[in-house]
Tab-separated table of C-alpha atoms and ligand atoms in Angstrom:
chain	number	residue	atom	x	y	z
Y	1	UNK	CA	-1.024	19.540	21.510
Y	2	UNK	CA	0.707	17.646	19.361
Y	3	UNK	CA	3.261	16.313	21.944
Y	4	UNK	CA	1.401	13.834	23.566
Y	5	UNK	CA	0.700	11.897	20.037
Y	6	UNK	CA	4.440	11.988	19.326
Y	7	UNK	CA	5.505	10.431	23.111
Y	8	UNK	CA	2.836	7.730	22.041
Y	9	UNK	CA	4.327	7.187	18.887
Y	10	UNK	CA	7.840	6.710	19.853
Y	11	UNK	CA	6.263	4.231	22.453
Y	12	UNK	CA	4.645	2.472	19.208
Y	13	UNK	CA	8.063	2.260	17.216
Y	14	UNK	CA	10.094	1.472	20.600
Y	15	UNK	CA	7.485	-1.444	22.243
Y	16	UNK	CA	5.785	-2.617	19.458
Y	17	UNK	CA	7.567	-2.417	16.566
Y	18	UNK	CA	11.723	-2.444	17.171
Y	19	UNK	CA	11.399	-4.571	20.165
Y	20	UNK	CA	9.215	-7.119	18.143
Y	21	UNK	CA	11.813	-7.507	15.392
Y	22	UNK	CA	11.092	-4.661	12.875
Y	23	UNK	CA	14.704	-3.561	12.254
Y	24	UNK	CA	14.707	-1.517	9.038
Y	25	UNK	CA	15.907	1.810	10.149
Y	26	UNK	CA	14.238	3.411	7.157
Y	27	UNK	CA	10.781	1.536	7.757
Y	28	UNK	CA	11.400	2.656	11.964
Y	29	UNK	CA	11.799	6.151	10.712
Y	30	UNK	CA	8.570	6.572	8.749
Y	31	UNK	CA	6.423	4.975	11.394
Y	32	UNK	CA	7.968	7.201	14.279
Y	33	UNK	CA	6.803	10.173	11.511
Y	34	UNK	CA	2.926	9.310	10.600
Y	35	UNK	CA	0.644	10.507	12.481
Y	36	UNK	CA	-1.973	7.789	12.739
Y	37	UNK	CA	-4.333	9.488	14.551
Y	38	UNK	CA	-4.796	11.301	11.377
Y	39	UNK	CA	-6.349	8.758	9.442
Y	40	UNK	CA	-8.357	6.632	12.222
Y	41	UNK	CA	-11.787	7.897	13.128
Y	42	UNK	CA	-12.476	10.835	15.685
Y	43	UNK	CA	-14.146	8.146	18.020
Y	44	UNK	CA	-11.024	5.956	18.114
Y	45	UNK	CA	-8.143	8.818	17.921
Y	46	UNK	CA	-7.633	7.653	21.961
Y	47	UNK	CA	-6.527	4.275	20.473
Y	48	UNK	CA	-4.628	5.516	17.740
Y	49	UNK	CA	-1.202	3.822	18.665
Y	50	UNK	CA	-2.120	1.062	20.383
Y	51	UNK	CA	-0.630	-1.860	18.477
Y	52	UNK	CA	-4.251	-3.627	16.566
Y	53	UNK	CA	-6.712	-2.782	13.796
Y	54	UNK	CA	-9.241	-0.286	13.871
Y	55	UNK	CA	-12.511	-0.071	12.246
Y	56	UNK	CA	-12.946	2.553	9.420
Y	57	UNK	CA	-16.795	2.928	7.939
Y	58	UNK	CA	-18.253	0.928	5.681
Y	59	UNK	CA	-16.679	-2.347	7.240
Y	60	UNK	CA	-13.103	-1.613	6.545
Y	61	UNK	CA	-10.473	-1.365	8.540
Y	62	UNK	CA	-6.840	0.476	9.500
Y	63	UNK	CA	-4.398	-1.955	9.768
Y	64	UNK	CA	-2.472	-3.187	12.843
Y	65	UNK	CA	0.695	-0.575	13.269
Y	66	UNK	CA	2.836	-3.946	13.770
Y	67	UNK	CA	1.461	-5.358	10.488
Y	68	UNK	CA	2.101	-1.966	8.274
Y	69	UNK	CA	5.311	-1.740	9.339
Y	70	UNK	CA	5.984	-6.042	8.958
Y	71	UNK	CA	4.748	-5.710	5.379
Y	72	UNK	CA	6.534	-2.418	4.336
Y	73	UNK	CA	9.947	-4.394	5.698
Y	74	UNK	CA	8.984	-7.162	3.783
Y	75	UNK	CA	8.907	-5.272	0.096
Y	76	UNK	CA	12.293	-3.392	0.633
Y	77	UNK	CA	11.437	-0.313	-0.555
Y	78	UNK	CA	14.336	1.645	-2.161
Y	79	UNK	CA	14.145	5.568	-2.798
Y	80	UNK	CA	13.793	5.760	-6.408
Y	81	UNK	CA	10.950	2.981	-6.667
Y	82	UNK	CA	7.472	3.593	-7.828
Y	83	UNK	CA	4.534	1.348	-5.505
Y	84	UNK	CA	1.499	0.237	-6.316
Y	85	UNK	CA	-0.720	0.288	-3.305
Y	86	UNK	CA	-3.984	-1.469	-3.737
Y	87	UNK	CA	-6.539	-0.830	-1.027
Y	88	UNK	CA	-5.973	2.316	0.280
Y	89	UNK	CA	-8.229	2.762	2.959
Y	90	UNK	CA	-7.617	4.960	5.650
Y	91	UNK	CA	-4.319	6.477	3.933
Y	92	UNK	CA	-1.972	5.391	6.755
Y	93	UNK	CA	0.105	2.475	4.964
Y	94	UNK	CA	-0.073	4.940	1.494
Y	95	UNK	CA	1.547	7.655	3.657
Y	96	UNK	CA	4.086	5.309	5.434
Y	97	UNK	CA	4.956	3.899	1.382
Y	98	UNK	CA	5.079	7.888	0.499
Y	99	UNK	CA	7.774	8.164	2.692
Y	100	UNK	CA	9.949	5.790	1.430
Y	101	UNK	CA	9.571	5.421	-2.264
Y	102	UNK	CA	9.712	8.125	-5.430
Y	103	UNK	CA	6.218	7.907	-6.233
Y	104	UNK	CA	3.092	5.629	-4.666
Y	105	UNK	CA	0.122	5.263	-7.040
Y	106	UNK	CA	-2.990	3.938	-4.719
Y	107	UNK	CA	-6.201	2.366	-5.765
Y	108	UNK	CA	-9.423	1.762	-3.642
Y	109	UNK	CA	-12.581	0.168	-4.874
Y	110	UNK	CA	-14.687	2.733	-2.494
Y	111	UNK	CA	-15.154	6.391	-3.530
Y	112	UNK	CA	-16.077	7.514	-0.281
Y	113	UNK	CA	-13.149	5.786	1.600
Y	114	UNK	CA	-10.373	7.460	-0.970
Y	115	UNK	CA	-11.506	10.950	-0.664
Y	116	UNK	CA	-11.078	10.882	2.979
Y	117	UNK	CA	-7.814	9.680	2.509
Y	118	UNK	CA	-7.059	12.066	-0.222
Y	119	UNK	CA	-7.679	14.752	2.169
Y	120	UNK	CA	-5.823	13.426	4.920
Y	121	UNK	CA	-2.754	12.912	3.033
Y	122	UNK	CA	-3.233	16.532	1.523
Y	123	UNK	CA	-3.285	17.485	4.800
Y	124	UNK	CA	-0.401	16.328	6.112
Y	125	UNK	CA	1.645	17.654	2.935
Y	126	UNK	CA	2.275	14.256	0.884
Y	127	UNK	CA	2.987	14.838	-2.617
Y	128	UNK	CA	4.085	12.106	-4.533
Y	129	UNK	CA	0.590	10.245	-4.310
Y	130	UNK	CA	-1.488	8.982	-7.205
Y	131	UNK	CA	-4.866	8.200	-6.520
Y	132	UNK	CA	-7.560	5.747	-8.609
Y	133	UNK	CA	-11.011	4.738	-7.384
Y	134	UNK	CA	-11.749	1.134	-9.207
Y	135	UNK	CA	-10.585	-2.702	-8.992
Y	136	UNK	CA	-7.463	-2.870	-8.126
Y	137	UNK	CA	-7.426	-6.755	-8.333
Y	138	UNK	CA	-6.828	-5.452	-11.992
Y	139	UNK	CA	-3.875	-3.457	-11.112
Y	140	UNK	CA	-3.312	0.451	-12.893
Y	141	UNK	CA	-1.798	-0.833	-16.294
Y	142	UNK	CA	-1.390	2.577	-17.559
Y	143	UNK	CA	1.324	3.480	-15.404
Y	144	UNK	CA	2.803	-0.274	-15.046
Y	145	UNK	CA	5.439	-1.648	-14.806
Y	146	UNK	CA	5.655	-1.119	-10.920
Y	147	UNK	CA	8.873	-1.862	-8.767
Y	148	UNK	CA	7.235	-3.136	-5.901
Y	149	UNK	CA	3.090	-3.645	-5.314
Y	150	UNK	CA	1.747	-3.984	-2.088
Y	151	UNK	CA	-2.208	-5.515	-1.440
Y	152	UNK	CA	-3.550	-4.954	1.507
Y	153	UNK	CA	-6.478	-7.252	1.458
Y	154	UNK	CA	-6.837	-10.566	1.206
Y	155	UNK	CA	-6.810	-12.434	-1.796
Y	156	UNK	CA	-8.139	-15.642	-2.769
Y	157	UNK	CA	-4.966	-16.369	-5.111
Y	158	UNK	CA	-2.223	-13.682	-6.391
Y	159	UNK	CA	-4.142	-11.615	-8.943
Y	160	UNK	CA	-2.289	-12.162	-13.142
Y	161	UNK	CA	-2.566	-8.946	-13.416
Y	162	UNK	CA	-0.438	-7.842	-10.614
Y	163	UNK	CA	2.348	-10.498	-11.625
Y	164	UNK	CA	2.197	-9.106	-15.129
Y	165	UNK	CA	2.119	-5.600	-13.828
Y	166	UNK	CA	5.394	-6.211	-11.779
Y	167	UNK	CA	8.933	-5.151	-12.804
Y	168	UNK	CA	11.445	-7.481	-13.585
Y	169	UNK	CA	13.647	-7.862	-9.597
Y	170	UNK	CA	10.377	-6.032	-8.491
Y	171	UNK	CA	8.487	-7.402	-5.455
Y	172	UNK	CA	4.766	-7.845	-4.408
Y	173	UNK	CA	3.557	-8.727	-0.955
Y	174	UNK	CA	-0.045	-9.710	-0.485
Y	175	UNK	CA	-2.020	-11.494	1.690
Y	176	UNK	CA	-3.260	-15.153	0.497
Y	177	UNK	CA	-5.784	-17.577	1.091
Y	178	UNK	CA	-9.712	-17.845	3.002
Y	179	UNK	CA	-12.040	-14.872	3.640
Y	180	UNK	CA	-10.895	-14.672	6.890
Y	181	UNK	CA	-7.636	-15.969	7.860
Y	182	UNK	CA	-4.238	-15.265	5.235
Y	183	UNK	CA	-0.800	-16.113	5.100
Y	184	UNK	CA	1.500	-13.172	3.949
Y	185	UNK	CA	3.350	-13.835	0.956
Y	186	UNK	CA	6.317	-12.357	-0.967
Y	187	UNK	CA	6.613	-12.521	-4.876
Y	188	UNK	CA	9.569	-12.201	-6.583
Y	189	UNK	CA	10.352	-11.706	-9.916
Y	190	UNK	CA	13.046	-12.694	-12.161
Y	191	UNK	CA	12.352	-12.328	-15.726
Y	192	UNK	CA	9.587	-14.750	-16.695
Y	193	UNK	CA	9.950	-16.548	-13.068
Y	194	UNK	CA	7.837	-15.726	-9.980
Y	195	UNK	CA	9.481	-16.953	-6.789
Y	196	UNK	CA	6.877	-17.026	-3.998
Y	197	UNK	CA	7.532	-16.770	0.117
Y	198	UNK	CA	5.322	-17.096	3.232
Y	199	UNK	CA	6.150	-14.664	5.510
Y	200	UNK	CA	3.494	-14.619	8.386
Y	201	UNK	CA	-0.227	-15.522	9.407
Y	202	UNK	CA	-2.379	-12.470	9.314
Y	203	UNK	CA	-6.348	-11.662	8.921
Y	204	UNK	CA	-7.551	-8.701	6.269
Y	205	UNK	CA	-10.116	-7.868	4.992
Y	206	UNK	CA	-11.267	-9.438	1.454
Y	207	UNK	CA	-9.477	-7.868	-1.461
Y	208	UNK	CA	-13.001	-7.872	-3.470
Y	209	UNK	CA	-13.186	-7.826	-7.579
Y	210	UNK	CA	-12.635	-9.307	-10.894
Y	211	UNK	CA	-9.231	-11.372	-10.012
Y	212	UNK	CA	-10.930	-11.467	-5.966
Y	213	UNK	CA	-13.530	-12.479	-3.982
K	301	LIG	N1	-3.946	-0.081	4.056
K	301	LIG	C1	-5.260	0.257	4.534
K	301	LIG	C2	-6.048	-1.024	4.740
K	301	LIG	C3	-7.452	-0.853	4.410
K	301	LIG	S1	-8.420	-2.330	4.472
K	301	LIG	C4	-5.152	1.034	5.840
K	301	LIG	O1	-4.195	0.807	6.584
K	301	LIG	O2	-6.034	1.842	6.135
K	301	LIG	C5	-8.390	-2.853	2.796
K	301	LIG	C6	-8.956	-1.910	1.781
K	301	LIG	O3	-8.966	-2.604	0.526
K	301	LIG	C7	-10.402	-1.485	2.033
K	301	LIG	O4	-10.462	-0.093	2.052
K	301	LIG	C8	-11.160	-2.069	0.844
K	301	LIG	O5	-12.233	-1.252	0.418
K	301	LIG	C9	-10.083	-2.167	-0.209
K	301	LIG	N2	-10.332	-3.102	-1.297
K	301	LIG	C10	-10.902	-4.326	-1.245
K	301	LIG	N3	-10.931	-4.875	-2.473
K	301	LIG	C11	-10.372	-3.973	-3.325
K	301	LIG	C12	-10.112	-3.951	-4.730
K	301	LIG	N4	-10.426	-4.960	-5.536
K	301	LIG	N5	-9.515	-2.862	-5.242
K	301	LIG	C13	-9.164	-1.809	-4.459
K	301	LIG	N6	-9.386	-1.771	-3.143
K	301	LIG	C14	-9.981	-2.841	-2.570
């Protein structure tokens, strides 16, 4: 059975993804070996790779396959580097990060929506997950500083305590600006200076908290 997911999957990476302009051979790689029907809902499993969002419960989404693998590009992700993943949702984008980096510590404001995920990933055999339930708009300063931090909700301003939690040449990508409409953006840090990016238009989901909506 499981041949029919992977010929849709290579369709994914081939159509929507390489032809579109993702050209990171590592990022390519990891997307051509998630299985994203894993972490959407029974009900929508038929649209698993089919390039847009998909609704998880509790008014959350999965994001857009084009969109994980756009923003995974974007923070260069080098073996040996340690991610902090806020909004973990379904799992998919943690597992994607897993593949790529030493270690991936994840946090998600619902329980509910990180156990699933937990169980998912435990499913599939990823390891090198850590997993909080709480706000991540204050980041996980125990286990800071983190060499690249990836939001995947939108934020009404880059959270201080993501900035502060960032290594020195790390990188954060988050998305920035209303409730409903964001531009991507890249942060960059060099010492005490933050160098900020736009990268691309998108719509999440609000990254709700303290440093939030
Ligand atoms: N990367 C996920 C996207 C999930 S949508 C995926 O592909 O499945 C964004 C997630 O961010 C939601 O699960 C939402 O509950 C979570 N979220 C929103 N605000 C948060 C906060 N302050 N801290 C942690 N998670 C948050």
């Amino acid at each position: 059975m499981a041949e029919p997911w992977e010929r849709e999957r290579s369709r994914m990476v081939e159509e929507d993804l390489r032809r579109r302009g993702i050209h990171d051979p590592r990022v390519l790689d990891a997307m051509a070996a998630v299985p994203r029907h894993r972490f959407v809902p029974e009900e929508e499993r038929p649209h698993a790779y089919e390039d847009r969002a998909l609704p998880l419960e509790l008014g959350q989404t999965i994001s857009q396959p084009y969109m994980v693998a756009y923003m995974t590009q974007a923070l260069r992700v080098r073996p040996t580097d340690r991610v902090l993943e806020i909004g973990t949702g379904s799992g998919y984008q943690t597992a994607v990060l897993a593949r790529l980096a030493a270690e991936v510590l994840t946090v998600e404001r619902i329980g509910d929506l990180q156990g699933a995920a937990r169980d998912v990933l435990e499913e599939i055999g990823v390891d090198n997950v850590r997993f909080r339930v709480g706000d991540g708009t204050l980041g996980w300063p125990e286990h800071a500083p983190y060499d690249r931090i990836l939001v995947t909700a939108g934020a009404p301003t880059v959270p201080p305590a993501l900035r502060a939690q960032l290594a020195d040449g790390g990188v954060l990508v988050i998305p920035v600006g209303e409730p409903d409409l964001q531009e991507l953006v890249a942060v960059t840090r060099a010492g005490d200076d933050y160098h900020t990016t736009a990268l691309v238009g998108c719509r999440f989901v609000p990254l709700v908290g303290d440093e939030g909506w």
